[in-house]
XYZ file of C-alpha atoms in Angstrom:
330
model
C 0.000 0.000 0.000
C 1.264 3.467 -0.865
C 2.145 5.861 1.950
C -0.719 8.262 2.574
C 0.013 11.993 2.232
C 1.284 13.876 5.288
C -1.749 16.170 5.230
C -3.800 13.239 6.562
C -2.103 13.771 9.920
C -3.284 17.390 10.057
C -6.768 16.284 9.089
C -6.782 13.958 12.071
C -5.682 16.773 14.406
C -8.465 18.984 13.063
C -10.951 16.191 13.716
C -9.657 15.919 17.320
C -10.494 19.565 17.940
C -13.849 19.279 16.170
C -15.091 16.047 17.665
C -13.739 16.575 21.177
C -10.978 15.335 23.378
C -13.078 12.454 24.653
C -12.651 10.770 21.260
C -8.885 11.343 21.197
C -8.081 7.721 21.937
C -10.305 6.455 19.116
C -8.592 8.743 16.629
C -5.202 7.787 18.004
C -6.042 4.158 17.317
C -6.968 5.031 13.757
C -3.343 5.984 13.095
C -2.511 2.307 13.363
C -4.443 1.724 10.145
C -2.429 4.410 8.360
C 0.915 3.728 6.809
C 2.890 6.642 8.245
C 6.477 7.099 9.255
C 7.185 6.092 12.891
C 8.514 9.612 13.761
C 5.311 11.271 12.521
C 3.190 8.693 14.311
C 5.085 9.334 17.578
C 4.583 13.093 17.216
C 0.873 12.612 16.723
C 0.649 10.405 19.809
C 2.430 13.080 21.892
C 0.030 15.787 20.689
C -2.997 13.658 21.518
C -1.522 12.830 24.918
C -1.133 16.575 25.614
C -4.778 17.141 24.670
C -5.838 14.411 27.077
C -3.747 15.945 29.883
C -5.346 19.340 29.240
C -8.790 17.737 29.407
C -7.995 16.210 32.807
C -6.997 19.661 34.146
C -10.238 21.345 33.116
C -12.508 21.803 36.142
C -16.077 23.099 36.350
C -16.737 26.393 38.184
C -18.465 25.947 41.508
C -21.078 28.397 42.797
C -18.870 29.551 45.666
C -16.078 30.374 43.208
C -18.142 32.894 41.269
C -17.730 36.553 42.271
C -20.484 39.066 41.664
C -20.025 42.547 40.223
C -20.831 45.960 41.677
C -22.918 48.306 39.522
C -21.488 51.766 38.965
C -22.297 54.742 36.742
C -19.741 57.235 35.436
C -20.158 60.607 33.746
C -18.361 62.536 31.011
C -18.297 65.862 32.887
C -17.663 64.373 36.354
C -14.961 62.139 37.821
C -15.741 59.152 40.013
C -13.295 57.895 42.650
C -13.147 54.392 44.120
C -11.121 53.957 47.318
C -9.835 50.452 48.037
C -8.504 48.857 51.222
C -4.913 48.640 49.984
C -2.625 49.400 47.056
C -3.988 48.716 43.560
C -1.647 46.210 41.931
C -3.729 45.577 38.797
C -6.741 47.046 37.047
C -8.344 46.473 33.673
C -11.032 48.434 31.816
C -13.193 46.459 29.404
C -13.540 49.078 26.660
C -12.361 52.486 25.470
C -15.656 53.993 26.602
C -14.101 54.593 30.044
C -11.012 56.577 30.977
C -9.352 55.323 34.132
C -6.139 55.743 36.091
C -4.800 55.652 39.622
C -4.981 59.020 41.370
C -1.674 60.870 41.472
C 0.441 59.905 44.519
C -2.406 57.756 45.872
C -1.873 54.031 45.530
C -5.383 52.845 46.343
C -7.637 55.396 44.624
C -8.932 54.720 41.110
C -10.349 57.586 38.981
C -12.983 56.806 36.334
C -14.951 58.890 33.854
C -16.805 58.345 30.585
C -14.817 58.939 27.404
C -17.908 59.724 25.322
C -21.389 61.124 25.786
C -23.140 57.950 24.744
C -24.754 54.911 26.336
C -22.535 51.923 27.047
C -21.930 49.116 29.503
C -18.580 47.526 30.192
C -16.614 46.077 33.084
C -13.740 47.190 35.304
C -11.602 44.752 37.279
C -9.327 45.667 40.206
C -6.944 43.552 42.291
C -5.393 45.004 45.449
C -2.214 44.214 47.375
C -4.313 42.628 50.117
C -5.302 39.936 47.617
C -8.871 41.138 47.124
C -10.573 41.018 43.741
C -13.226 43.549 42.702
C -15.450 43.510 39.635
C -17.654 46.380 38.440
C -20.323 46.626 35.750
C -20.112 50.231 34.585
C -22.544 52.242 32.472
C -22.908 55.885 31.478
C -24.954 58.456 33.378
C -24.424 62.211 33.578
C -26.077 62.154 37.015
C -24.466 59.220 38.838
C -25.925 58.512 42.268
C -22.423 57.929 43.710
C -19.283 59.849 42.773
C -17.031 58.656 45.596
C -17.118 55.030 46.684
C -15.178 53.578 49.627
C -15.138 49.829 49.199
C -14.475 49.365 52.921
C -15.525 52.445 54.896
C -13.405 54.069 57.596
C -14.653 53.221 61.081
C -12.804 54.201 64.254
C -13.366 51.832 67.163
C -13.127 54.241 70.084
C -13.656 51.387 72.546
C -10.566 49.540 71.337
C -8.459 48.399 74.290
C -5.139 48.454 72.463
C -2.591 51.189 73.007
C -2.832 52.239 69.380
C -5.428 51.689 66.727
C -5.139 52.048 62.988
C -8.385 52.504 61.108
C -6.948 50.510 58.273
C -10.112 50.099 56.232
C -10.645 52.746 53.621
C -7.526 54.741 54.355
C -5.732 56.605 51.572
C -2.219 55.345 50.910
C 0.241 58.156 50.299
C 2.674 56.694 47.775
C 4.752 59.847 47.632
C 5.710 59.446 51.291
C 6.845 55.834 50.960
C 5.605 55.049 54.485
C 4.125 51.880 55.912
C 1.811 51.500 58.910
C 4.693 51.183 61.363
C 6.106 54.490 60.103
C 2.723 56.184 60.568
C 2.585 54.935 64.148
C 6.075 56.211 64.929
C 5.284 59.589 63.385
C 2.001 59.772 65.325
C 3.759 58.994 68.598
C 6.243 61.760 67.833
C 3.412 64.200 67.082
C 1.934 63.580 70.519
C 5.207 64.725 72.081
C 5.047 68.098 70.325
C 3.380 71.239 71.676
C 3.303 74.035 69.113
C -0.342 75.115 69.478
C -1.509 77.191 72.449
C -4.874 78.148 73.890
C -7.091 75.918 71.723
C -8.793 74.019 74.502
C -12.299 73.214 75.698
C -13.457 71.896 79.101
C -16.879 70.408 79.873
C -17.716 68.555 83.095
C -14.104 67.845 84.128
C -13.299 66.525 80.664
C -10.935 68.568 78.488
C -9.838 68.359 74.860
C -6.840 70.370 73.645
C -5.116 70.800 70.277
C -1.428 70.183 70.962
C 0.222 70.379 67.558
C -0.339 70.826 63.844
C 2.449 69.317 61.761
C 3.077 68.852 58.069
C 5.244 66.381 56.179
C 5.130 66.188 52.399
C 1.514 65.578 51.410
C 0.350 65.025 54.993
C -1.150 67.243 57.688
C -1.155 65.851 61.243
C -3.212 67.209 64.142
C -2.577 65.886 67.651
C -5.044 66.218 70.537
C -4.953 65.471 74.244
C -8.094 64.177 75.943
C -8.173 64.320 79.756
C -11.013 62.843 81.744
C -10.699 63.920 85.374
C -14.286 62.995 86.140
C -15.544 59.738 87.652
C -17.707 59.073 84.590
C -16.327 57.424 81.466
C -16.369 59.549 78.315
C -17.489 57.518 75.301
C -16.720 59.190 71.982
C -19.518 59.028 69.430
C -17.510 60.753 66.709
C -14.708 63.218 66.093
C -15.032 65.205 62.869
C -13.000 67.948 61.218
C -14.414 70.789 59.121
C -13.315 73.829 57.160
C -15.899 76.519 57.913
C -16.497 80.187 57.212
C -15.053 82.291 60.005
C -18.214 84.407 60.374
C -20.649 81.528 59.887
C -22.274 81.616 63.317
C -25.194 79.499 62.101
C -22.846 76.850 60.701
C -24.874 76.264 57.566
C -24.085 72.961 55.919
C -23.580 74.729 52.602
C -20.759 76.802 54.141
C -18.720 73.969 55.621
C -16.559 71.235 54.176
C -15.835 68.070 56.121
C -12.181 66.990 56.011
C -11.969 63.263 56.651
C -8.847 61.776 58.251
C -7.206 58.893 56.450
C -5.483 57.542 59.553
C -6.299 57.782 63.271
C -3.880 56.935 66.062
C -5.079 56.490 69.647
C -2.771 56.281 72.624
C -3.419 55.612 76.301
C -1.230 58.048 78.266
C -2.468 56.961 81.685
C -0.301 55.095 84.175
C -2.655 52.121 84.078
C -4.254 50.324 81.096
C -7.435 52.092 80.064
C -9.673 52.324 77.037
C -10.036 55.675 75.301
C -12.100 58.095 77.416
C -12.169 56.005 80.575
C -12.545 57.965 83.829
C -9.402 59.357 85.493
C -7.307 58.930 82.377
C -5.284 60.845 79.779
C -5.265 59.978 76.095
C -3.612 61.104 72.887
C -5.338 61.281 69.513
C -3.612 61.955 66.188
C -5.534 62.672 62.989
C -3.673 62.268 59.714
C -5.110 64.076 56.681
C -4.197 64.370 53.053
C -2.731 67.827 52.535
C -5.304 70.626 52.674
C -5.288 74.385 53.160
C -7.714 77.012 54.437
C -8.472 80.484 53.133
C -8.111 83.632 55.216
C -11.837 83.848 55.938
C -12.016 80.167 56.984
C -11.333 78.208 60.174
C -10.298 74.631 60.859
C -12.802 73.169 63.346
C -12.868 69.939 65.333
C -16.139 68.638 66.790
C -16.067 65.828 69.350
C -19.457 64.486 70.462
C -20.178 62.199 73.406
C -22.283 59.121 72.804
C -25.580 59.358 74.683
C -24.280 62.392 76.561
C -23.954 66.161 76.516
C -20.210 66.723 77.016
C -19.519 67.923 73.484
C -16.505 69.907 72.284
C -15.973 72.475 69.547
C -12.362 73.515 68.870
C -11.600 76.318 66.387
C -8.216 77.028 64.774
C -8.190 80.289 62.828
C -6.224 81.092 59.675
C -3.360 82.855 61.469
C -2.826 80.120 64.063
C -3.115 77.358 61.486
C -0.276 78.704 59.349
C 1.898 80.616 61.821
C 2.136 77.813 64.396
C 2.199 74.838 62.033
C 5.559 73.073 62.017
C 7.169 71.150 59.184
C 8.794 67.797 59.943
């Protein structure tokens, strides 16, 4: 019998792909009926064996392995920001309908906006240094319901018993500073030792809160406070918020104030015995770390501390002159 043409081998390989790997053995056996050179026959057997190995490695997706997607709308004339729990190590945008990039000097903030004024739907995928995977289904809307999204919101546990507490979730990572959490803690402890602000203090019911220092380092602004509770009643903090307000805004209209949210909070027990923050007969340090901000001459930097289920509330005001003249650079 004459040797069959070499193209018969390629026909067999094409049939393997068409019919399916489950029939690979049958087709392999059919080579025995062909008069082909041993070297070619061995090559074909190796290819079929590789196909069979690949088939054995193919696994079905289980329900618990499937990750859902968040729905998000982006606009052409507005920029959306997504804040993640840690550094963005990878992101992918499904189409050219969306413009996206990491925010300058911020490792865990992703900026998105529509590239065109037209309807579309695509996907965005993000992987963070903490190993978390995020998937978004994104469409166009010139009036998105959410412009700024924190995937894991910042929550300060004021009842935490530890000496220091880092509100790690949702914090902004300042890539330009090249600092890790341990560095932030050391810098915060140093800030509590400084005293460059005078006469910004409030006392209510034997509890006092005082601004001790305002420091700046690169793209950071740090504000340190001292909380003293000389009373016999524990002081439980409901919240501590910072605002930039109009100096002459006695009514404190919401439209005339801007909340400045800290990206890192450091709490320190300065008492001689172990205590939780605000416990009676204790002293405590609080450091707020902000992304760099400034205030205008007619503005003030205000701190509001409110007691949970109580009336011992504090309002501390730092005016323009004090803010800039007494601020120290590290």
